Amino acid sequence: MPLNLPIILTWLRVALIPIIVGIFYLPESILPLHLQNLLGAVVFALAAVTDWFDGFLARRWNQTSSFGAFLDPVADKLMVAAALILLVELARAPSWLAVIIIGREITISALREWMAQIGKSKSVAVATIGKFKTTAQMIAILLLLWWDPIIPGIKTSIIGLVALYIAGVLTIVSMFYYLRVAAEQFRENR
């Protein structure tokens, strides 16, 4: 396993997952809810920044590796799944929408693994629609963790929920995009 700064940042993202979740399980006598929201959102934002930064550095410094290519999406999916489950537990996100988003992540991960086995992994590389989906997800989760108004009268809870529904729609659209690409490859290989 190569150990460089991009991989360390990816491992940091994995390590931040239990911290994000744990913040919301602290008793309010230790950490009041509004500080749980703030701290949880800040730690999630830090994790989300490492998601962008590790890939940027790996490409910039030519430190890409097959292990990093494996670990990065696993860390992303763990972070999103944990945050969505937490938001459902906190009654800030609908469970059915979390199931759709997490289910898509599992489906596309399995699809990518299968495509790699038949030598067609490049055909299901991350597409622009997937990047939009990820951006909407990260914004939604961040705002739903924050929960408290940023500016009086502007409810992050409403904006976050709208962003989560947008992420849900993009989740479904991107899943069908990847499945269609895979189906074309499957037909060519038959």
Short mmCIF file of N, CA and C in Angstrom, two decimals:
data_model
loop_
_atom_site.label_atom_id
_atom_site.label_comp_id
_atom_site.label_asym_id
_atom_site.label_seq_id
_atom_site.Cartn_x
_atom_site.Cartn_y
_atom_site.Cartn_z
N MET A 1 0.86 -1.18 0.00
CA MET A 1 0.00 0.00 0.00
C MET A 1 0.89 1.23 0.00
N PRO A 2 0.77 2.08 -1.04
CA PRO A 2 1.55 3.31 -1.06
C PRO A 2 1.05 4.27 0.01
N LEU A 3 1.97 5.01 0.58
CA LEU A 3 1.56 6.00 1.59
C LEU A 3 2.10 7.35 1.16
N ASN A 4 1.19 8.20 0.74
CA ASN A 4 1.55 9.55 0.34
C ASN A 4 0.45 10.47 0.86
N LEU A 5 0.60 11.77 0.66
CA LEU A 5 -0.36 12.72 1.21
C LEU A 5 -1.79 12.50 0.68
N PRO A 6 -1.98 12.25 -0.61
CA PRO A 6 -3.35 11.99 -1.07
C PRO A 6 -4.00 10.79 -0.37
N ILE A 7 -3.24 9.72 -0.16
CA ILE A 7 -3.81 8.54 0.53
C ILE A 7 -4.07 8.86 2.00
N ILE A 8 -3.17 9.61 2.61
CA ILE A 8 -3.38 10.01 4.02
C ILE A 8 -4.65 10.84 4.14
N LEU A 9 -4.89 11.74 3.19
CA LEU A 9 -6.12 12.55 3.22
C LEU A 9 -7.36 11.67 3.06
N THR A 10 -7.26 10.65 2.23
CA THR A 10 -8.39 9.73 2.05
C THR A 10 -8.65 8.97 3.35
N TRP A 11 -7.58 8.48 3.99
CA TRP A 11 -7.74 7.80 5.28
C TRP A 11 -8.30 8.76 6.33
N LEU A 12 -7.89 10.03 6.26
CA LEU A 12 -8.43 11.03 7.19
C LEU A 12 -9.94 11.15 7.02
N ARG A 13 -10.40 11.12 5.78
CA ARG A 13 -11.84 11.19 5.51
C ARG A 13 -12.56 10.01 6.16
N VAL A 14 -11.98 8.83 6.06
CA VAL A 14 -12.57 7.65 6.70
C VAL A 14 -12.58 7.83 8.22
N ALA A 15 -11.48 8.34 8.77
CA ALA A 15 -11.38 8.53 10.22
C ALA A 15 -12.36 9.59 10.75
N LEU A 16 -12.74 10.54 9.91
CA LEU A 16 -13.66 11.59 10.34
C LEU A 16 -15.11 11.10 10.43
N ILE A 17 -15.43 9.99 9.78
CA ILE A 17 -16.80 9.48 9.79
C ILE A 17 -17.32 9.23 11.20
N PRO A 18 -16.64 8.44 12.03
CA PRO A 18 -17.17 8.23 13.37
C PRO A 18 -17.18 9.50 14.22
N ILE A 19 -16.30 10.44 13.91
CA ILE A 19 -16.29 11.71 14.65
C ILE A 19 -17.55 12.50 14.32
N ILE A 20 -17.89 12.57 13.04
CA ILE A 20 -19.11 13.28 12.63
C ILE A 20 -20.33 12.67 13.33
N VAL A 21 -20.44 11.36 13.26
CA VAL A 21 -21.58 10.67 13.87
C VAL A 21 -21.56 10.85 15.39
N GLY A 22 -20.39 10.68 16.00
CA GLY A 22 -20.28 10.77 17.45
C GLY A 22 -20.66 12.12 18.01
N ILE A 23 -20.39 13.18 17.26
CA ILE A 23 -20.74 14.53 17.71
C ILE A 23 -22.22 14.62 18.03
N PHE A 24 -23.05 13.99 17.21
CA PHE A 24 -24.50 14.09 17.39
C PHE A 24 -25.05 13.16 18.47
N TYR A 25 -24.18 12.32 19.02
CA TYR A 25 -24.61 11.44 20.10
C TYR A 25 -24.11 11.92 21.47
N LEU A 26 -23.41 13.05 21.47
CA LEU A 26 -22.99 13.61 22.75
C LEU A 26 -24.21 14.17 23.48
N PRO A 27 -24.24 14.03 24.80
CA PRO A 27 -25.37 14.62 25.54
C PRO A 27 -25.37 16.13 25.39
N GLU A 28 -26.55 16.72 25.34
CA GLU A 28 -26.65 18.18 25.20
C GLU A 28 -26.05 18.91 26.39
N SER A 29 -25.91 18.24 27.52
CA SER A 29 -25.26 18.88 28.67
C SER A 29 -23.77 19.08 28.41
N ILE A 30 -23.20 18.27 27.54
CA ILE A 30 -21.78 18.42 27.18
C ILE A 30 -21.63 19.34 25.97
N LEU A 31 -22.48 19.12 24.97
CA LEU A 31 -22.41 19.92 23.75
C LEU A 31 -23.83 20.22 23.30
N PRO A 32 -24.28 21.46 23.49
CA PRO A 32 -25.66 21.81 23.09
C PRO A 32 -25.91 21.52 21.61
N LEU A 33 -27.18 21.29 21.28
CA LEU A 33 -27.56 20.88 19.92
C LEU A 33 -27.05 21.85 18.86
N HIS A 34 -27.15 23.16 19.10
CA HIS A 34 -26.70 24.10 18.06
C HIS A 34 -25.19 23.98 17.84
N LEU A 35 -24.42 23.62 18.89
CA LEU A 35 -22.98 23.41 18.70
C LEU A 35 -22.70 22.05 18.07
N GLN A 36 -23.53 21.05 18.35
CA GLN A 36 -23.41 19.77 17.65
C GLN A 36 -23.60 20.01 16.15
N ASN A 37 -24.64 20.77 15.81
CA ASN A 37 -24.91 21.07 14.40
C ASN A 37 -23.72 21.76 13.75
N LEU A 38 -23.20 22.79 14.42
CA LEU A 38 -22.09 23.56 13.87
C LEU A 38 -20.84 22.69 13.74
N LEU A 39 -20.47 21.99 14.79
CA LEU A 39 -19.26 21.18 14.77
C LEU A 39 -19.39 20.01 13.78
N GLY A 40 -20.56 19.36 13.77
CA GLY A 40 -20.78 18.27 12.82
C GLY A 40 -20.66 18.75 11.38
N ALA A 41 -21.23 19.91 11.09
CA ALA A 41 -21.16 20.47 9.74
C ALA A 41 -19.72 20.84 9.37
N VAL A 42 -18.99 21.42 10.31
CA VAL A 42 -17.60 21.82 10.04
C VAL A 42 -16.74 20.58 9.76
N VAL A 43 -16.89 19.54 10.57
CA VAL A 43 -16.10 18.32 10.36
C VAL A 43 -16.48 17.68 9.02
N PHE A 44 -17.78 17.66 8.70
CA PHE A 44 -18.21 17.12 7.41
C PHE A 44 -17.62 17.94 6.27
N ALA A 45 -17.63 19.27 6.40
CA ALA A 45 -17.05 20.13 5.36
C ALA A 45 -15.57 19.83 5.18
N LEU A 46 -14.86 19.62 6.29
CA LEU A 46 -13.44 19.26 6.22
C LEU A 46 -13.27 17.94 5.46
N ALA A 47 -14.10 16.96 5.77
CA ALA A 47 -14.03 15.68 5.08
C ALA A 47 -14.33 15.85 3.59
N ALA A 48 -15.33 16.67 3.26
CA ALA A 48 -15.68 16.89 1.86
C ALA A 48 -14.54 17.58 1.11
N VAL A 49 -13.85 18.50 1.78
CA VAL A 49 -12.72 19.18 1.14
C VAL A 49 -11.59 18.19 0.88
N THR A 50 -11.35 17.25 1.81
CA THR A 50 -10.30 16.26 1.56
C THR A 50 -10.64 15.40 0.35
N ASP A 51 -11.94 15.21 0.08
CA ASP A 51 -12.36 14.44 -1.09
C ASP A 51 -11.87 15.09 -2.37
N TRP A 52 -12.01 16.39 -2.45
CA TRP A 52 -11.55 17.11 -3.63
C TRP A 52 -10.02 17.19 -3.64
N PHE A 53 -9.46 17.52 -2.48
CA PHE A 53 -8.04 17.82 -2.39
C PHE A 53 -7.16 16.60 -2.64
N ASP A 54 -7.58 15.41 -2.15
CA ASP A 54 -6.73 14.24 -2.34
C ASP A 54 -6.59 13.88 -3.82
N GLY A 55 -7.70 13.97 -4.56
CA GLY A 55 -7.63 13.69 -6.00
C GLY A 55 -6.81 14.72 -6.74
N PHE A 56 -6.98 15.99 -6.37
CA PHE A 56 -6.21 17.07 -6.99
C PHE A 56 -4.71 16.85 -6.78
N LEU A 57 -4.33 16.56 -5.54
CA LEU A 57 -2.90 16.36 -5.25
C LEU A 57 -2.36 15.11 -5.93
N ALA A 58 -3.13 14.03 -5.94
CA ALA A 58 -2.67 12.80 -6.58
C ALA A 58 -2.38 13.03 -8.06
N ARG A 59 -3.27 13.76 -8.73
CA ARG A 59 -3.05 14.05 -10.15
C ARG A 59 -1.90 15.04 -10.33
N ARG A 60 -1.88 16.07 -9.53
CA ARG A 60 -0.88 17.13 -9.65
C ARG A 60 0.54 16.60 -9.41
N TRP A 61 0.68 15.77 -8.39
CA TRP A 61 1.99 15.24 -8.02
C TRP A 61 2.27 13.88 -8.66
N ASN A 62 1.40 13.46 -9.55
CA ASN A 62 1.53 12.16 -10.21
C ASN A 62 1.70 11.03 -9.18
N GLN A 63 0.82 11.05 -8.17
CA GLN A 63 0.85 10.03 -7.11
C GLN A 63 -0.42 9.18 -7.14
N THR A 64 -0.98 9.03 -8.32
CA THR A 64 -2.15 8.16 -8.43
C THR A 64 -1.70 6.71 -8.28
N SER A 65 -2.57 5.90 -7.72
CA SER A 65 -2.26 4.48 -7.54
C SER A 65 -3.55 3.69 -7.62
N SER A 66 -3.43 2.40 -7.87
CA SER A 66 -4.62 1.57 -7.91
C SER A 66 -5.26 1.49 -6.52
N PHE A 67 -4.44 1.51 -5.47
CA PHE A 67 -5.00 1.50 -4.12
C PHE A 67 -5.78 2.79 -3.85
N GLY A 68 -5.23 3.92 -4.24
CA GLY A 68 -5.93 5.20 -4.07
C GLY A 68 -7.21 5.24 -4.88
N ALA A 69 -7.17 4.69 -6.10
CA ALA A 69 -8.37 4.63 -6.93
C ALA A 69 -9.45 3.76 -6.31
N PHE A 70 -9.03 2.75 -5.55
CA PHE A 70 -9.98 1.89 -4.83
C PHE A 70 -10.49 2.61 -3.57
N LEU A 71 -9.58 3.15 -2.77
CA LEU A 71 -9.94 3.70 -1.46
C LEU A 71 -10.78 4.97 -1.55
N ASP A 72 -10.49 5.84 -2.51
CA ASP A 72 -11.19 7.12 -2.59
C ASP A 72 -12.71 6.97 -2.73
N PRO A 73 -13.21 6.18 -3.69
CA PRO A 73 -14.67 6.05 -3.78
C PRO A 73 -15.28 5.31 -2.59
N VAL A 74 -14.52 4.39 -1.99
CA VAL A 74 -15.02 3.69 -0.80
C VAL A 74 -15.21 4.70 0.33
N ALA A 75 -14.21 5.56 0.53
CA ALA A 75 -14.29 6.59 1.58
C ALA A 75 -15.47 7.52 1.32
N ASP A 76 -15.66 7.91 0.06
CA ASP A 76 -16.78 8.79 -0.29
C ASP A 76 -18.11 8.15 0.04
N LYS A 77 -18.27 6.91 -0.36
CA LYS A 77 -19.55 6.22 -0.15
C LYS A 77 -19.81 5.96 1.33
N LEU A 78 -18.77 5.62 2.08
CA LEU A 78 -18.93 5.45 3.53
C LEU A 78 -19.36 6.76 4.19
N MET A 79 -18.72 7.85 3.77
CA MET A 79 -19.02 9.15 4.36
C MET A 79 -20.47 9.56 4.06
N VAL A 80 -20.88 9.42 2.82
CA VAL A 80 -22.25 9.79 2.43
C VAL A 80 -23.27 8.88 3.11
N ALA A 81 -23.02 7.58 3.11
CA ALA A 81 -23.97 6.64 3.74
C ALA A 81 -24.11 6.92 5.23
N ALA A 82 -22.99 7.11 5.91
CA ALA A 82 -23.04 7.38 7.35
C ALA A 82 -23.79 8.68 7.64
N ALA A 83 -23.51 9.71 6.85
CA ALA A 83 -24.17 11.00 7.07
C ALA A 83 -25.67 10.89 6.79
N LEU A 84 -26.05 10.19 5.73
CA LEU A 84 -27.48 10.04 5.42
C LEU A 84 -28.21 9.25 6.50
N ILE A 85 -27.59 8.18 6.98
CA ILE A 85 -28.21 7.40 8.05
C ILE A 85 -28.36 8.26 9.31
N LEU A 86 -27.34 9.05 9.60
CA LEU A 86 -27.41 9.97 10.74
C LEU A 86 -28.55 10.98 10.56
N LEU A 87 -28.68 11.52 9.36
CA LEU A 87 -29.74 12.51 9.10
C LEU A 87 -31.12 11.88 9.21
N VAL A 88 -31.27 10.63 8.81
CA VAL A 88 -32.54 9.93 8.98
C VAL A 88 -32.82 9.76 10.48
N GLU A 89 -31.80 9.35 11.23
CA GLU A 89 -31.93 9.17 12.69
C GLU A 89 -32.33 10.48 13.38
N LEU A 90 -31.79 11.59 12.87
CA LEU A 90 -32.10 12.90 13.44
C LEU A 90 -33.42 13.48 12.91
N ALA A 91 -34.11 12.73 12.05
CA ALA A 91 -35.37 13.15 11.42
C ALA A 91 -35.18 14.41 10.57
N ARG A 92 -34.05 14.48 9.90
CA ARG A 92 -33.76 15.62 9.03
C ARG A 92 -33.82 15.24 7.55
N ALA A 93 -33.91 13.95 7.27
CA ALA A 93 -33.97 13.47 5.88
C ALA A 93 -34.91 12.28 5.82
N PRO A 94 -35.69 12.15 4.74
CA PRO A 94 -36.58 11.00 4.61
C PRO A 94 -35.80 9.72 4.36
N SER A 95 -36.20 8.66 5.01
CA SER A 95 -35.49 7.38 4.90
C SER A 95 -35.53 6.83 3.48
N TRP A 96 -36.67 6.98 2.78
CA TRP A 96 -36.77 6.44 1.44
C TRP A 96 -35.77 7.09 0.48
N LEU A 97 -35.50 8.39 0.70
CA LEU A 97 -34.54 9.09 -0.16
C LEU A 97 -33.11 8.63 0.16
N ALA A 98 -32.84 8.41 1.43
CA ALA A 98 -31.53 7.89 1.83
C ALA A 98 -31.31 6.51 1.23
N VAL A 99 -32.34 5.67 1.23
CA VAL A 99 -32.24 4.32 0.65
C VAL A 99 -31.94 4.40 -0.85
N ILE A 100 -32.60 5.31 -1.54
CA ILE A 100 -32.35 5.47 -2.98
C ILE A 100 -30.90 5.88 -3.23
N ILE A 101 -30.43 6.86 -2.48
CA ILE A 101 -29.07 7.36 -2.70
C ILE A 101 -28.04 6.29 -2.35
N ILE A 102 -28.19 5.66 -1.20
CA ILE A 102 -27.24 4.62 -0.78
C ILE A 102 -27.33 3.41 -1.72
N GLY A 103 -28.53 3.04 -2.12
CA GLY A 103 -28.71 1.92 -3.05
C GLY A 103 -28.04 2.17 -4.38
N ARG A 104 -28.12 3.38 -4.87
CA ARG A 104 -27.46 3.73 -6.13
C ARG A 104 -25.95 3.61 -5.99
N GLU A 105 -25.43 4.09 -4.86
CA GLU A 105 -23.98 4.02 -4.64
C GLU A 105 -23.49 2.57 -4.66
N ILE A 106 -24.24 1.69 -4.02
CA ILE A 106 -23.86 0.28 -3.99
C ILE A 106 -23.96 -0.32 -5.39
N THR A 107 -25.05 0.00 -6.10
CA THR A 107 -25.26 -0.53 -7.45
C THR A 107 -24.15 -0.10 -8.40
N ILE A 108 -23.82 1.18 -8.39
CA ILE A 108 -22.81 1.69 -9.32
C ILE A 108 -21.42 1.16 -8.94
N SER A 109 -21.16 1.01 -7.65
CA SER A 109 -19.87 0.42 -7.23
C SER A 109 -19.74 -1.00 -7.76
N ALA A 110 -20.79 -1.78 -7.63
CA ALA A 110 -20.78 -3.16 -8.14
C ALA A 110 -20.64 -3.17 -9.66
N LEU A 111 -21.34 -2.25 -10.32
CA LEU A 111 -21.25 -2.15 -11.78
C LEU A 111 -19.83 -1.82 -12.21
N ARG A 112 -19.19 -0.88 -11.50
CA ARG A 112 -17.82 -0.51 -11.86
C ARG A 112 -16.86 -1.68 -11.64
N GLU A 113 -17.09 -2.43 -10.58
CA GLU A 113 -16.23 -3.60 -10.33
C GLU A 113 -16.39 -4.62 -11.45
N TRP A 114 -17.63 -4.88 -11.84
CA TRP A 114 -17.89 -5.83 -12.92
C TRP A 114 -17.26 -5.35 -14.23
N MET A 115 -17.43 -4.05 -14.53
CA MET A 115 -16.87 -3.50 -15.76
C MET A 115 -15.35 -3.59 -15.76
N ALA A 116 -14.74 -3.40 -14.60
CA ALA A 116 -13.28 -3.52 -14.50
C ALA A 116 -12.85 -4.96 -14.78
N GLN A 117 -13.64 -5.93 -14.33
CA GLN A 117 -13.30 -7.33 -14.55
C GLN A 117 -13.33 -7.70 -16.03
N ILE A 118 -14.18 -7.03 -16.80
CA ILE A 118 -14.23 -7.33 -18.24
C ILE A 118 -13.39 -6.34 -19.05
N GLY A 119 -12.60 -5.51 -18.33
CA GLY A 119 -11.68 -4.59 -19.00
C GLY A 119 -12.33 -3.35 -19.58
N LYS A 120 -13.48 -2.98 -19.08
CA LYS A 120 -14.20 -1.82 -19.61
C LYS A 120 -14.42 -0.73 -18.55
N SER A 121 -13.52 -0.63 -17.59
CA SER A 121 -13.73 0.32 -16.49
C SER A 121 -13.79 1.77 -16.96
N LYS A 122 -13.08 2.10 -18.03
CA LYS A 122 -13.10 3.48 -18.52
C LYS A 122 -14.47 3.90 -19.03
N SER A 123 -15.27 2.94 -19.46
CA SER A 123 -16.60 3.28 -20.00
C SER A 123 -17.56 3.72 -18.91
N VAL A 124 -17.28 3.38 -17.64
CA VAL A 124 -18.14 3.84 -16.54
C VAL A 124 -17.37 4.75 -15.59
N ALA A 125 -16.41 5.48 -16.15
CA ALA A 125 -15.69 6.48 -15.36
C ALA A 125 -16.69 7.58 -14.95
N VAL A 126 -16.31 8.34 -13.95
CA VAL A 126 -17.21 9.38 -13.43
C VAL A 126 -17.58 10.35 -14.53
N ALA A 127 -18.89 10.53 -14.73
CA ALA A 127 -19.40 11.44 -15.75
C ALA A 127 -19.81 12.76 -15.09
N THR A 128 -20.06 13.76 -15.90
CA THR A 128 -20.45 15.08 -15.39
C THR A 128 -21.70 14.99 -14.54
N ILE A 129 -22.68 14.18 -14.94
CA ILE A 129 -23.91 14.04 -14.16
C ILE A 129 -23.59 13.50 -12.77
N GLY A 130 -22.61 12.60 -12.67
CA GLY A 130 -22.19 12.08 -11.37
C GLY A 130 -21.55 13.14 -10.51
N LYS A 131 -20.81 14.04 -11.13
CA LYS A 131 -20.17 15.14 -10.38
C LYS A 131 -21.24 16.11 -9.86
N PHE A 132 -22.25 16.40 -10.67
CA PHE A 132 -23.35 17.26 -10.21
C PHE A 132 -24.09 16.60 -9.05
N LYS A 133 -24.30 15.28 -9.16
CA LYS A 133 -24.98 14.54 -8.10
C LYS A 133 -24.20 14.63 -6.80
N THR A 134 -22.90 14.42 -6.90
CA THR A 134 -22.05 14.48 -5.71
C THR A 134 -22.05 15.88 -5.09
N THR A 135 -21.98 16.90 -5.92
CA THR A 135 -22.01 18.28 -5.42
C THR A 135 -23.33 18.56 -4.69
N ALA A 136 -24.44 18.17 -5.29
CA ALA A 136 -25.75 18.38 -4.65
C ALA A 136 -25.84 17.61 -3.34
N GLN A 137 -25.32 16.38 -3.32
CA GLN A 137 -25.32 15.57 -2.10
C GLN A 137 -24.53 16.24 -0.99
N MET A 138 -23.33 16.69 -1.30
CA MET A 138 -22.47 17.29 -0.29
C MET A 138 -23.07 18.57 0.26
N ILE A 139 -23.63 19.39 -0.61
CA ILE A 139 -24.28 20.63 -0.15
C ILE A 139 -25.47 20.29 0.73
N ALA A 140 -26.29 19.34 0.28
CA ALA A 140 -27.48 18.95 1.04
C ALA A 140 -27.10 18.42 2.42
N ILE A 141 -26.14 17.50 2.46
CA ILE A 141 -25.75 16.91 3.74
C ILE A 141 -25.17 17.98 4.66
N LEU A 142 -24.33 18.83 4.12
CA LEU A 142 -23.73 19.91 4.92
C LEU A 142 -24.81 20.79 5.54
N LEU A 143 -25.77 21.22 4.74
CA LEU A 143 -26.83 22.09 5.24
C LEU A 143 -27.75 21.38 6.22
N LEU A 144 -28.01 20.10 5.98
CA LEU A 144 -28.88 19.36 6.89
C LEU A 144 -28.18 19.04 8.21
N LEU A 145 -26.87 18.91 8.19
CA LEU A 145 -26.13 18.78 9.44
C LEU A 145 -26.10 20.11 10.18
N TRP A 146 -25.91 21.19 9.44
CA TRP A 146 -25.86 22.53 10.04
C TRP A 146 -27.20 22.85 10.70
N TRP A 147 -28.26 22.66 9.95
CA TRP A 147 -29.65 22.76 10.39
C TRP A 147 -30.08 24.14 10.85
N ASP A 148 -29.28 24.82 11.64
CA ASP A 148 -29.64 26.13 12.18
C ASP A 148 -29.56 27.19 11.07
N PRO A 149 -30.37 28.25 11.17
CA PRO A 149 -30.30 29.30 10.15
C PRO A 149 -28.91 29.95 10.11
N ILE A 150 -28.40 30.18 8.92
CA ILE A 150 -27.12 30.89 8.78
C ILE A 150 -27.38 32.37 8.95
N ILE A 151 -28.40 32.85 8.29
CA ILE A 151 -28.85 34.24 8.38
C ILE A 151 -30.31 34.17 8.83
N PRO A 152 -30.71 35.04 9.76
CA PRO A 152 -32.11 34.99 10.20
C PRO A 152 -33.07 35.04 9.00
N GLY A 153 -34.01 34.11 9.00
CA GLY A 153 -34.99 34.03 7.92
C GLY A 153 -34.61 33.08 6.81
N ILE A 154 -33.35 32.65 6.75
CA ILE A 154 -32.91 31.70 5.72
C ILE A 154 -32.69 30.36 6.41
N LYS A 155 -33.58 29.41 6.16
CA LYS A 155 -33.52 28.12 6.83
C LYS A 155 -32.66 27.14 6.05
N THR A 156 -31.56 26.76 6.64
CA THR A 156 -30.70 25.78 6.00
C THR A 156 -31.41 24.44 5.89
N SER A 157 -32.34 24.19 6.81
CA SER A 157 -33.06 22.91 6.76
C SER A 157 -33.87 22.79 5.47
N ILE A 158 -34.52 23.86 5.06
CA ILE A 158 -35.33 23.84 3.83
C ILE A 158 -34.41 23.76 2.60
N ILE A 159 -33.38 24.59 2.58
CA ILE A 159 -32.46 24.60 1.44
C ILE A 159 -31.77 23.24 1.34
N GLY A 160 -31.36 22.68 2.48
CA GLY A 160 -30.72 21.38 2.49
C GLY A 160 -31.63 20.28 1.99
N LEU A 161 -32.90 20.33 2.39
CA LEU A 161 -33.85 19.31 1.94
C LEU A 161 -34.11 19.42 0.44
N VAL A 162 -34.23 20.65 -0.06
CA VAL A 162 -34.40 20.84 -1.50
C VAL A 162 -33.17 20.30 -2.24
N ALA A 163 -31.98 20.59 -1.73
CA ALA A 163 -30.75 20.09 -2.36
C ALA A 163 -30.70 18.56 -2.31
N LEU A 164 -31.22 17.97 -1.22
CA LEU A 164 -31.23 16.51 -1.12
C LEU A 164 -32.20 15.91 -2.15
N TYR A 165 -33.34 16.55 -2.37
CA TYR A 165 -34.26 16.06 -3.40
C TYR A 165 -33.64 16.20 -4.79
N ILE A 166 -32.93 17.29 -5.02
CA ILE A 166 -32.22 17.45 -6.30
C ILE A 166 -31.18 16.35 -6.44
N ALA A 167 -30.44 16.09 -5.36
CA ALA A 167 -29.45 15.01 -5.38
C ALA A 167 -30.13 13.67 -5.65
N GLY A 168 -31.32 13.47 -5.09
CA GLY A 168 -32.07 12.24 -5.33
C GLY A 168 -32.43 12.06 -6.79
N VAL A 169 -32.89 13.14 -7.42
CA VAL A 169 -33.23 13.07 -8.86
C VAL A 169 -31.96 12.80 -9.67
N LEU A 170 -30.88 13.53 -9.36
CA LEU A 170 -29.62 13.31 -10.08
C LEU A 170 -29.06 11.90 -9.83
N THR A 171 -29.34 11.37 -8.65
CA THR A 171 -28.93 10.00 -8.31
C THR A 171 -29.58 9.00 -9.27
N ILE A 172 -30.86 9.15 -9.46
CA ILE A 172 -31.61 8.24 -10.34
C ILE A 172 -31.17 8.43 -11.79
N VAL A 173 -31.07 9.68 -12.23
CA VAL A 173 -30.67 9.96 -13.61
C VAL A 173 -29.27 9.41 -13.88
N SER A 174 -28.34 9.65 -12.95
CA SER A 174 -26.97 9.18 -13.17
C SER A 174 -26.89 7.66 -13.13
N MET A 175 -27.70 7.02 -12.27
CA MET A 175 -27.71 5.57 -12.23
C MET A 175 -28.14 5.00 -13.57
N PHE A 176 -29.20 5.56 -14.16
CA PHE A 176 -29.65 5.06 -15.46
C PHE A 176 -28.63 5.35 -16.55
N TYR A 177 -27.93 6.47 -16.43
CA TYR A 177 -26.87 6.78 -17.38
C TYR A 177 -25.80 5.69 -17.35
N TYR A 178 -25.30 5.37 -16.15
CA TYR A 178 -24.26 4.36 -16.03
C TYR A 178 -24.76 2.97 -16.44
N LEU A 179 -26.00 2.65 -16.10
CA LEU A 179 -26.56 1.35 -16.49
C LEU A 179 -26.70 1.26 -18.01
N ARG A 180 -27.08 2.36 -18.66
CA ARG A 180 -27.19 2.37 -20.11
C ARG A 180 -25.83 2.16 -20.76
N VAL A 181 -24.81 2.86 -20.25
CA VAL A 181 -23.45 2.69 -20.78
C VAL A 181 -23.00 1.24 -20.60
N ALA A 182 -23.26 0.67 -19.44
CA ALA A 182 -22.87 -0.72 -19.19
C ALA A 182 -23.63 -1.68 -20.10
N ALA A 183 -24.91 -1.41 -20.34
CA ALA A 183 -25.70 -2.28 -21.21
C ALA A 183 -25.14 -2.27 -22.63
N GLU A 184 -24.69 -1.11 -23.10
CA GLU A 184 -24.07 -1.04 -24.43
C GLU A 184 -22.81 -1.89 -24.47
N GLN A 185 -22.00 -1.82 -23.43
CA GLN A 185 -20.79 -2.63 -23.36
C GLN A 185 -21.13 -4.11 -23.32
N PHE A 186 -22.16 -4.45 -22.58
CA PHE A 186 -22.60 -5.84 -22.46
C PHE A 186 -23.03 -6.38 -23.83
N ARG A 187 -23.80 -5.58 -24.57
CA ARG A 187 -24.24 -6.01 -25.91
C ARG A 187 -23.06 -6.19 -26.85
N GLU A 188 -22.05 -5.29 -26.76
CA GLU A 188 -20.87 -5.40 -27.61
C GLU A 188 -20.08 -6.66 -27.30
N ASN A 189 -20.05 -7.06 -26.03
CA ASN A 189 -19.25 -8.22 -25.60
C ASN A 189 -19.94 -9.55 -25.87
N ARG A 190 -21.21 -9.54 -26.18
CA ARG A 190 -21.93 -10.81 -26.41
C ARG A 190 -21.60 -11.32 -27.72
#
